Amino acid sequence: MGGVLPEPLSATEQAVVEGFRTGTVVDLSGSDDRDVRAEVLRGLLLAGPGGEPSRLSRLRLTGARIAGPLDLDHSQVDTSIALHDCVFTDRISCYGTILRHVDLKGCRFPGLLASYAVFAGTLNLRDSHSSATVHLIGARIDGSLILNRAQLSDAQLALSGTRLSVGVDILAQGGFTCHGELRLNDAEIGGALRWEGAALRNPGGKALFAPDIKVGAVANLCDGFSVDGAVRMSYAQIRSRLCFDGAWLAGDAQPLIDLRHLEARELVLLPTGPIDGEVDLRNARLGVLRDDPATWPKRLRLTGASYEILSGTHLGAGRLPWLRRDPDGYQPQAYEQLAAVYRRAGHEPDARAVALANQRHRRSTLGLLGRLWGHAQDLLIGYGYRPRRAVLALALLATVGTVAFALHPPVAAVPAEAPVFNPFVYTADLLMPLIDFGQEQAFHPRPPLTWLAYALILSGWILATTVAAAATRLLRRD
């Protein structure tokens, strides 16, 4: 439906009409009369001063006070709009509207309803102030959404961008502030999120709610970015880097940072200080993970997370406390993932240290017998990751047995048939349960060395079973 210009027009409104006709800027900043009725703008945008917008028609207005609701719902605007430093008394409404380039730089308005609108160019809200929700549900912006230095505020929802599609970037730099939830769930951004220096504030609630968001380039929530409230980016797909370098992250809602099932080529978790809350990385798929022990979160969930490279200073076994921050306790996959990364990077000793820590942490979850058996494996062979211990234990037991039985030889079971006694071979026969040298059956130890013989037999079985268990574990790993 076309627009109709109201009658009569004030002198100021007549100047706006003439400026629209020629595409020139009408600056009312220093004017005594800055009032322009919203219905005048509607009439110009939908029909033009003479019925249809001309090739030169442009709405270029600065410093006006726009009275009444600007309602462009379900219409098509065939000219660009540039309203700078204007004050709107009512919400701007362009629900389901087809528009070109819309520039509201420095404007103040009580909310914007642009759900399901199509912007053939850029939506520029630079330096603007909105005191109510900016609705962009299902909207399509072929260019960029510019929010640099803008201020959005609402007690509940400051920006609602569910299923928003942006062809290029969302720019929210240089002091952008958002009081209330910023919602971008299921949004698709063809370019980058450049939010360096932005501030999101929603204490006790969700400051950024963006699960399932898709970003075609970097997502820079860094370099002075600050948030008071939860960040929800589960199932997000970031084609490049998700960066929290130099960010200030705080809030009471938990988890504070939800990155479950995140897919990103790189995740940078280097905030300005330790994260006093929970970071959830369960089932995330990362190419590179970059962090620092000085800023590790208080609680960290890593179950199912995979990463190819750990960037930054190689911590070796110093990263083990990182794995023990899961509030759910022992998570074997987290250890296996870290060990695999170390192994691929050629840090085999560190990989073994992580694998050993895995078994020790697992032991703490077992019952009494399991823990005792675990301690035996750990003491004797380090769960297979310290094979020298088994060699040393075997050598020590063999030495003790050889010396003891050399000083106090056992008696022959059948003297006439007994072979020549050899204390070393006799000790080896006791220690090796699956090998028979003929000495154990031919000789019986004298008291009190009977107990030593029993101890050697038991030690041999323990060594054999622990070595077998360790070998099975290592073969399964490889």
XYZ file of C-alpha atoms in Angstrom:
478
model
C 0.000 0.000 0.000
C 1.429 3.392 -0.978
C 2.003 6.322 1.297
C 0.069 9.573 1.377
C 1.566 12.866 2.546
C -0.527 14.473 5.285
C -1.790 18.005 4.878
C -0.883 20.658 5.704
C 2.920 20.375 5.854
C 4.961 22.580 8.144
C 7.831 24.603 6.719
C 10.260 22.072 8.179
C 8.373 19.168 6.649
C 8.215 20.949 3.293
C 12.004 21.288 3.396
C 12.251 17.552 4.054
C 10.024 16.866 1.039
C 12.201 19.044 -1.213
C 15.357 17.425 0.108
C 13.914 13.975 -0.580
C 13.056 14.985 -4.149
C 16.671 15.964 -4.965
C 18.468 13.558 -2.630
C 20.122 16.360 -0.635
C 20.786 16.382 3.104
C 18.348 18.337 5.262
C 20.134 19.297 8.484
C 17.825 20.450 11.270
C 20.436 20.330 14.017
C 20.432 24.103 14.565
C 16.815 24.716 13.608
C 14.189 26.142 15.956
C 11.653 23.710 14.525
C 13.052 20.190 14.336
C 9.744 18.304 14.429
C 8.833 16.060 11.521
C 5.819 13.780 11.650
C 6.599 10.105 11.048
C 3.679 9.878 8.621
C 5.417 12.427 6.380
C 8.466 10.163 6.177
C 6.220 7.175 5.538
C 4.475 8.989 2.691
C 7.788 9.922 1.086
C 9.306 6.465 1.421
C 6.309 4.587 0.082
C 5.172 6.968 -2.664
C 7.517 9.942 -2.972
C 6.427 13.581 -3.196
C 4.668 13.094 -6.510
C 3.406 9.529 -6.304
C 6.560 7.455 -6.959
C 10.188 7.954 -5.827
C 12.399 9.314 -8.597
C 15.889 8.199 -9.525
C 17.333 10.996 -7.364
C 15.077 10.446 -4.364
C 16.891 9.897 -1.074
C 15.767 10.401 2.496
C 18.753 12.186 4.065
C 17.782 13.882 7.293
C 19.903 15.029 10.231
C 18.980 16.264 13.704
C 15.200 15.877 13.434
C 12.676 14.971 16.100
C 10.410 12.407 14.479
C 6.995 12.406 16.113
C 4.687 9.419 16.074
C 5.218 5.832 14.965
C 7.124 5.278 11.732
C 5.206 2.279 10.379
C 6.578 0.685 7.217
C 5.319 -2.850 7.878
C 4.825 -5.245 4.943
C 5.876 -2.715 2.331
C 8.702 -2.065 -0.112
C 10.972 0.956 0.139
C 12.827 1.628 -3.108
C 15.164 4.331 -1.865
C 17.947 4.425 0.695
C 17.377 5.916 4.146
C 19.922 8.031 6.038
C 18.592 9.453 9.304
C 21.436 10.837 11.417
C 21.214 12.065 15.015
C 17.419 11.968 14.962
C 15.177 11.350 17.977
C 12.134 9.122 17.543
C 9.226 9.408 19.959
C 7.937 5.940 19.046
C 9.297 2.595 17.958
C 10.415 2.206 14.356
C 8.488 -0.603 12.677
C 9.403 -2.286 9.407
C 8.154 -5.830 9.988
C 8.473 -7.871 6.799
C 9.576 -4.804 4.836
C 11.896 -4.844 1.816
C 14.456 -2.049 2.126
C 17.716 -0.909 0.654
C 20.497 0.707 2.684
C 19.274 1.951 6.094
C 21.512 4.302 8.085
C 20.328 5.352 11.567
C 23.678 6.674 12.775
C 23.416 8.492 16.107
C 19.635 8.127 16.355
C 17.657 7.576 19.549
C 14.550 5.411 19.460
C 12.440 3.254 21.810
C 12.998 0.006 19.945
C 13.134 -1.258 16.381
C 10.844 -3.913 14.909
C 12.507 -5.279 11.777
C 11.743 -8.981 12.033
C 11.560 -10.738 8.658
C 12.658 -7.538 6.945
C 15.064 -7.673 4.000
C 17.864 -5.106 3.762
C 19.462 -5.078 0.312
C 22.403 -3.150 1.762
C 23.711 -2.389 5.246
C 21.805 -1.700 8.452
C 23.869 0.957 10.206
C 23.089 1.602 13.884
C 26.450 3.180 14.678
C 26.287 5.513 17.722
C 22.550 4.874 18.064
C 20.622 4.446 21.340
C 17.682 2.084 21.672
C 15.772 1.984 24.964
C 13.759 -1.112 24.014
C 14.260 -4.335 22.085
C 15.743 -4.307 18.602
C 13.860 -7.123 16.828
C 15.665 -8.757 13.909
C 14.081 -12.219 14.033
C 14.398 -13.908 10.655
C 15.643 -10.696 9.041
C 18.086 -10.715 6.124
C 20.822 -8.116 5.811
C 22.787 -8.513 2.594
C 25.533 -6.161 3.767
C 26.749 -5.665 7.338
C 25.010 -4.966 10.621
C 26.950 -2.065 12.145
C 26.615 -1.536 15.897
C 29.851 0.327 16.618
C 29.450 2.523 19.719
C 25.704 1.794 19.789
C 23.859 1.402 23.089
C 21.032 -1.117 23.297
C 19.098 -1.631 26.501
C 16.058 -3.525 27.671
C 15.268 -5.110 31.007
C 14.986 -8.507 29.335
C 15.921 -8.725 25.666
C 18.032 -5.980 24.108
C 18.538 -7.526 20.666
C 16.491 -10.417 19.319
C 18.177 -11.928 16.282
C 16.972 -15.522 16.103
C 17.639 -16.857 12.574
C 19.090 -13.497 11.514
C 21.052 -13.691 8.258
C 23.895 -11.212 7.659
C 25.781 -11.380 4.376
C 28.983 -9.740 5.586
C 29.912 -8.781 9.186
C 28.361 -7.832 12.488
C 30.514 -4.959 13.729
C 30.109 -4.044 17.393
C 33.359 -2.304 18.238
C 34.563 0.855 19.887
C 32.351 0.936 22.956
C 29.224 -0.938 21.877
C 27.174 -1.677 25.009
C 24.225 -3.993 25.422
C 22.189 -4.021 28.644
C 19.980 -7.088 28.508
C 20.207 -10.309 26.541
C 21.732 -10.271 23.065
C 20.148 -13.174 21.187
C 21.604 -14.609 17.976
C 20.573 -18.255 18.103
C 20.517 -19.993 14.699
C 21.899 -16.831 13.073
C 24.083 -17.062 9.950
C 26.884 -14.541 9.513
C 28.696 -14.694 6.183
C 31.699 -12.741 7.439
C 33.034 -11.981 10.903
C 31.905 -11.001 14.368
C 34.145 -8.042 15.185
C 33.231 -7.228 18.780
C 36.535 -5.921 20.110
C 35.851 -3.628 23.061
C 32.130 -4.422 23.239
C 30.391 -4.695 26.623
C 27.483 -7.085 27.257
C 25.659 -6.717 30.571
C 22.931 -9.029 31.850
C 23.856 -9.913 35.456
C 22.387 -13.204 36.607
C 21.153 -14.077 33.108
C 22.355 -14.766 29.590
C 24.382 -11.890 28.170
C 24.953 -13.616 24.812
C 22.603 -16.370 23.685
C 23.922 -17.699 20.376
C 23.594 -21.493 20.162
C 23.800 -22.887 16.623
C 25.212 -19.620 15.257
C 27.257 -19.946 12.063
C 30.102 -17.490 11.425
C 31.994 -17.506 8.133
C 35.182 -15.884 9.440
C 36.593 -14.887 12.849
C 34.499 -14.333 15.953
C 36.504 -11.759 17.901
C 35.114 -11.417 21.409
C 38.454 -10.052 22.525
C 40.738 -7.030 23.016
C 38.671 -5.351 25.710
C 35.458 -7.303 25.139
C 33.673 -7.677 28.481
C 30.645 -9.634 29.589
C 28.680 -9.775 32.835
C 26.410 -12.748 32.329
C 26.467 -16.142 30.677
C 27.747 -16.772 27.149
C 25.857 -19.538 25.350
C 27.415 -20.677 22.065
C 26.735 -24.412 22.054
C 26.713 -26.048 18.613
C 28.230 -22.884 17.114
C 30.184 -23.249 13.860
C 33.069 -20.805 13.459
C 34.924 -21.146 10.156
C 38.014 -19.461 11.621
C 38.922 -18.382 15.183
C 36.761 -17.866 18.260
C 38.825 -15.476 20.339
C 38.511 -14.441 23.989
C 42.020 -12.958 24.154
C 42.051 -10.031 26.579
C 38.347 -10.437 27.369
C 36.792 -9.851 30.795
C 34.396 -12.712 31.583
C 32.221 -12.706 34.698
C 28.758 -13.681 35.837
C 26.737 -15.760 38.269
C 24.907 -18.025 35.796
C 26.541 -21.415 35.218
C 28.058 -22.568 33.046
C 29.519 -19.141 32.472
C 30.802 -20.063 28.990
C 28.879 -22.810 27.191
C 30.761 -24.036 24.119
C 29.397 -27.575 23.903
C 29.705 -29.091 20.417
C 31.506 -25.965 19.194
C 33.294 -26.357 15.853
C 36.145 -23.908 15.294
C 39.549 -23.923 13.680
C 40.964 -22.201 16.740
C 39.729 -21.353 20.222
C 41.667 -18.725 22.164
C 40.839 -18.724 25.887
C 43.138 -16.029 27.228
C 40.920 -13.671 29.241
C 42.272 -10.906 31.428
C 42.141 -13.115 34.526
C 41.061 -16.532 35.820
C 37.481 -17.419 34.924
C 35.593 -17.662 38.216
C 33.015 -20.048 36.878
C 32.486 -22.997 34.583
C 33.532 -23.396 30.964
C 31.795 -26.242 29.138
C 33.721 -27.660 26.181
C 32.063 -31.065 26.031
C 32.151 -32.580 22.547
C 33.766 -29.465 21.055
C 35.826 -30.018 17.894
C 38.803 -27.682 17.667
C 41.817 -27.424 15.434
C 43.922 -25.361 17.826
C 43.326 -24.670 21.509
C 45.252 -21.798 23.050
C 45.102 -21.059 26.772
C 47.251 -20.278 29.795
C 47.326 -21.801 33.301
C 47.052 -18.314 34.795
C 43.548 -17.942 33.360
C 42.227 -21.508 33.543
C 38.566 -21.601 34.618
C 37.588 -22.741 38.077
C 35.582 -25.592 36.551
C 36.103 -27.097 33.113
C 34.147 -29.824 31.322
C 36.158 -31.566 28.596
C 34.357 -34.877 28.052
C 34.288 -35.677 24.347
C 36.259 -32.565 23.379
C 38.850 -33.023 20.625
C 41.673 -30.730 19.547
C 44.597 -31.245 17.207
C 47.139 -28.800 18.630
C 47.756 -27.110 21.972
C 49.293 -23.760 21.121
C 51.528 -21.712 23.374
C 54.012 -22.858 26.020
C 54.320 -26.643 26.212
C 53.281 -27.557 29.746
C 53.859 -31.311 29.680
C 52.670 -32.898 32.906
C 51.948 -29.381 34.167
C 48.643 -29.572 32.293
C 47.364 -32.454 34.449
C 45.553 -30.144 36.942
C 43.630 -28.813 33.914
C 42.056 -32.261 33.536
C 40.966 -32.466 37.164
C 38.702 -29.400 37.044
C 35.677 -31.311 35.803
C 32.904 -31.075 38.432
C 31.762 -34.573 37.411
C 35.095 -36.073 38.435
C 37.097 -38.631 36.482
C 36.634 -38.433 32.686
C 38.931 -40.922 30.888
C 38.455 -39.468 27.404
C 39.910 -36.128 28.486
C 43.154 -37.869 29.516
C 43.245 -39.963 26.352
C 42.777 -36.879 24.172
C 45.632 -34.985 25.842
C 47.932 -38.017 25.666
C 47.151 -38.436 21.957
C 47.963 -34.771 21.242
C 51.279 -35.049 23.087
C 52.102 -38.255 21.243
C 51.404 -36.714 17.825
C 53.589 -33.754 18.751
C 56.470 -36.085 19.618
C 56.280 -35.563 23.388
C 56.182 -39.273 24.239
C 57.381 -38.924 27.881
C 54.613 -36.408 28.535
C 52.088 -38.685 26.839
C 53.113 -41.519 29.184
C 52.846 -39.201 32.186
C 49.283 -38.298 31.181
C 48.381 -41.952 30.606
C 49.768 -42.840 34.037
C 47.788 -40.012 35.638
C 44.712 -41.370 33.878
C 45.103 -44.745 35.610
C 45.781 -43.133 38.975
C 42.685 -40.947 38.712
C 40.649 -43.974 37.641
C 41.929 -45.883 40.678
C 40.318 -43.339 42.990
C 36.893 -44.312 41.607
C 37.297 -48.044 42.382
C 36.375 -50.096 45.425
C 38.847 -51.250 48.060
C 40.130 -54.324 46.196
C 40.385 -52.382 42.963
C 42.374 -49.647 44.648
C 44.718 -52.186 46.275
C 45.290 -53.910 42.955
C 45.833 -50.538 41.334
C 48.403 -49.545 43.931
C 50.244 -52.817 43.300
C 50.358 -52.171 39.549
C 51.454 -48.598 40.132
C 54.186 -49.553 42.588
C 55.620 -52.388 40.549
C 55.442 -51.156 36.958
C 53.683 -47.786 36.943
C 50.701 -49.341 35.151
C 53.017 -50.351 32.321
C 54.260 -46.828 31.707
C 57.287 -47.332 33.997
C 58.680 -50.687 32.736
C 62.021 -50.187 34.471
C 60.253 -50.626 37.770
C 59.349 -54.211 36.845
C 62.950 -54.954 35.863
C 64.257 -53.437 39.095
C 61.655 -55.266 41.180
C 62.499 -58.572 39.515
C 66.233 -57.982 39.962
C 65.771 -57.082 43.634
C 63.626 -60.140 44.361
C 66.038 -62.398 42.471
C 69.006 -61.012 44.426
C 67.281 -61.415 47.803
C 66.193 -64.965 46.982
C 69.558 -66.007 45.554
C 71.491 -64.730 48.587
C 69.018 -66.163 51.121
C 68.891 -69.631 49.566
C 72.647 -69.674 49.012
C 73.157 -69.098 52.740
C 70.355 -71.485 53.754
C 69.920 -74.082 51.011
C 66.616 -75.948 50.908
C 66.440 -79.701 51.444
C 65.970 -82.106 48.564
C 62.516 -83.646 48.270
C 64.061 -86.921 47.036
C 67.818 -86.791 47.708
C 68.657 -89.633 45.349
C 66.907 -87.970 42.416
C 67.551 -84.283 43.155
C 69.515 -82.217 40.605
C 72.411 -80.001 41.619
C 70.974 -77.115 43.633
C 71.416 -73.622 42.125
C 70.140 -70.772 44.335
C 69.642 -68.374 41.392
C 67.748 -70.904 39.239
C 65.709 -71.967 42.279
C 64.741 -68.333 42.935
C 63.875 -67.846 39.253
C 61.705 -70.976 39.396
C 59.764 -69.463 42.305
C 59.393 -66.059 40.627
C 58.307 -67.238 37.179
C 54.954 -68.996 37.473
C 54.740 -70.148 33.863
C 58.307 -71.505 33.551
C 59.519 -74.711 35.221
C 63.270 -75.157 35.718
C 62.750 -78.262 37.868
C 64.267 -76.714 41.014
C 61.054 -75.710 42.814
C 59.661 -79.260 42.811
C 63.011 -80.833 43.693
C 63.756 -78.753 46.807
C 61.743 -77.627 49.828
C 62.808 -74.481 51.704
C 63.756 -74.720 55.363
C 61.860 -72.683 57.957
C 61.794 -69.708 58.238
C 62.637 -69.338 54.513
C 59.364 -71.073 53.713
C 57.683 -67.658 53.999
C 60.262 -66.138 51.688
C 59.465 -68.789 49.089
C 55.743 -68.058 49.389
C 56.456 -64.338 49.078
C 58.534 -64.891 45.934
C 55.804 -67.038 44.358
C 53.162 -64.411 45.167
C 55.392 -61.615 43.882
C 55.969 -63.528 40.673
C 52.263 -63.905 40.055
C 51.661 -60.224 40.817
C 54.429 -59.195 38.450
C 53.160 -61.500 35.720
C 49.551 -60.353 35.963
C 50.425 -56.665 36.203
C 52.721 -56.939 33.190
C 49.987 -58.772 31.268
C 47.406 -56.131 32.227
C 49.773 -53.340 31.236
C 50.608 -54.999 27.923
C 46.913 -55.402 27.132
C 46.308 -51.746 27.971
C 49.208 -50.556 25.819
C 48.207 -52.740 22.878
C 44.646 -51.422 23.098
C 45.997 -47.855 23.103
C 48.083 -48.462 19.983
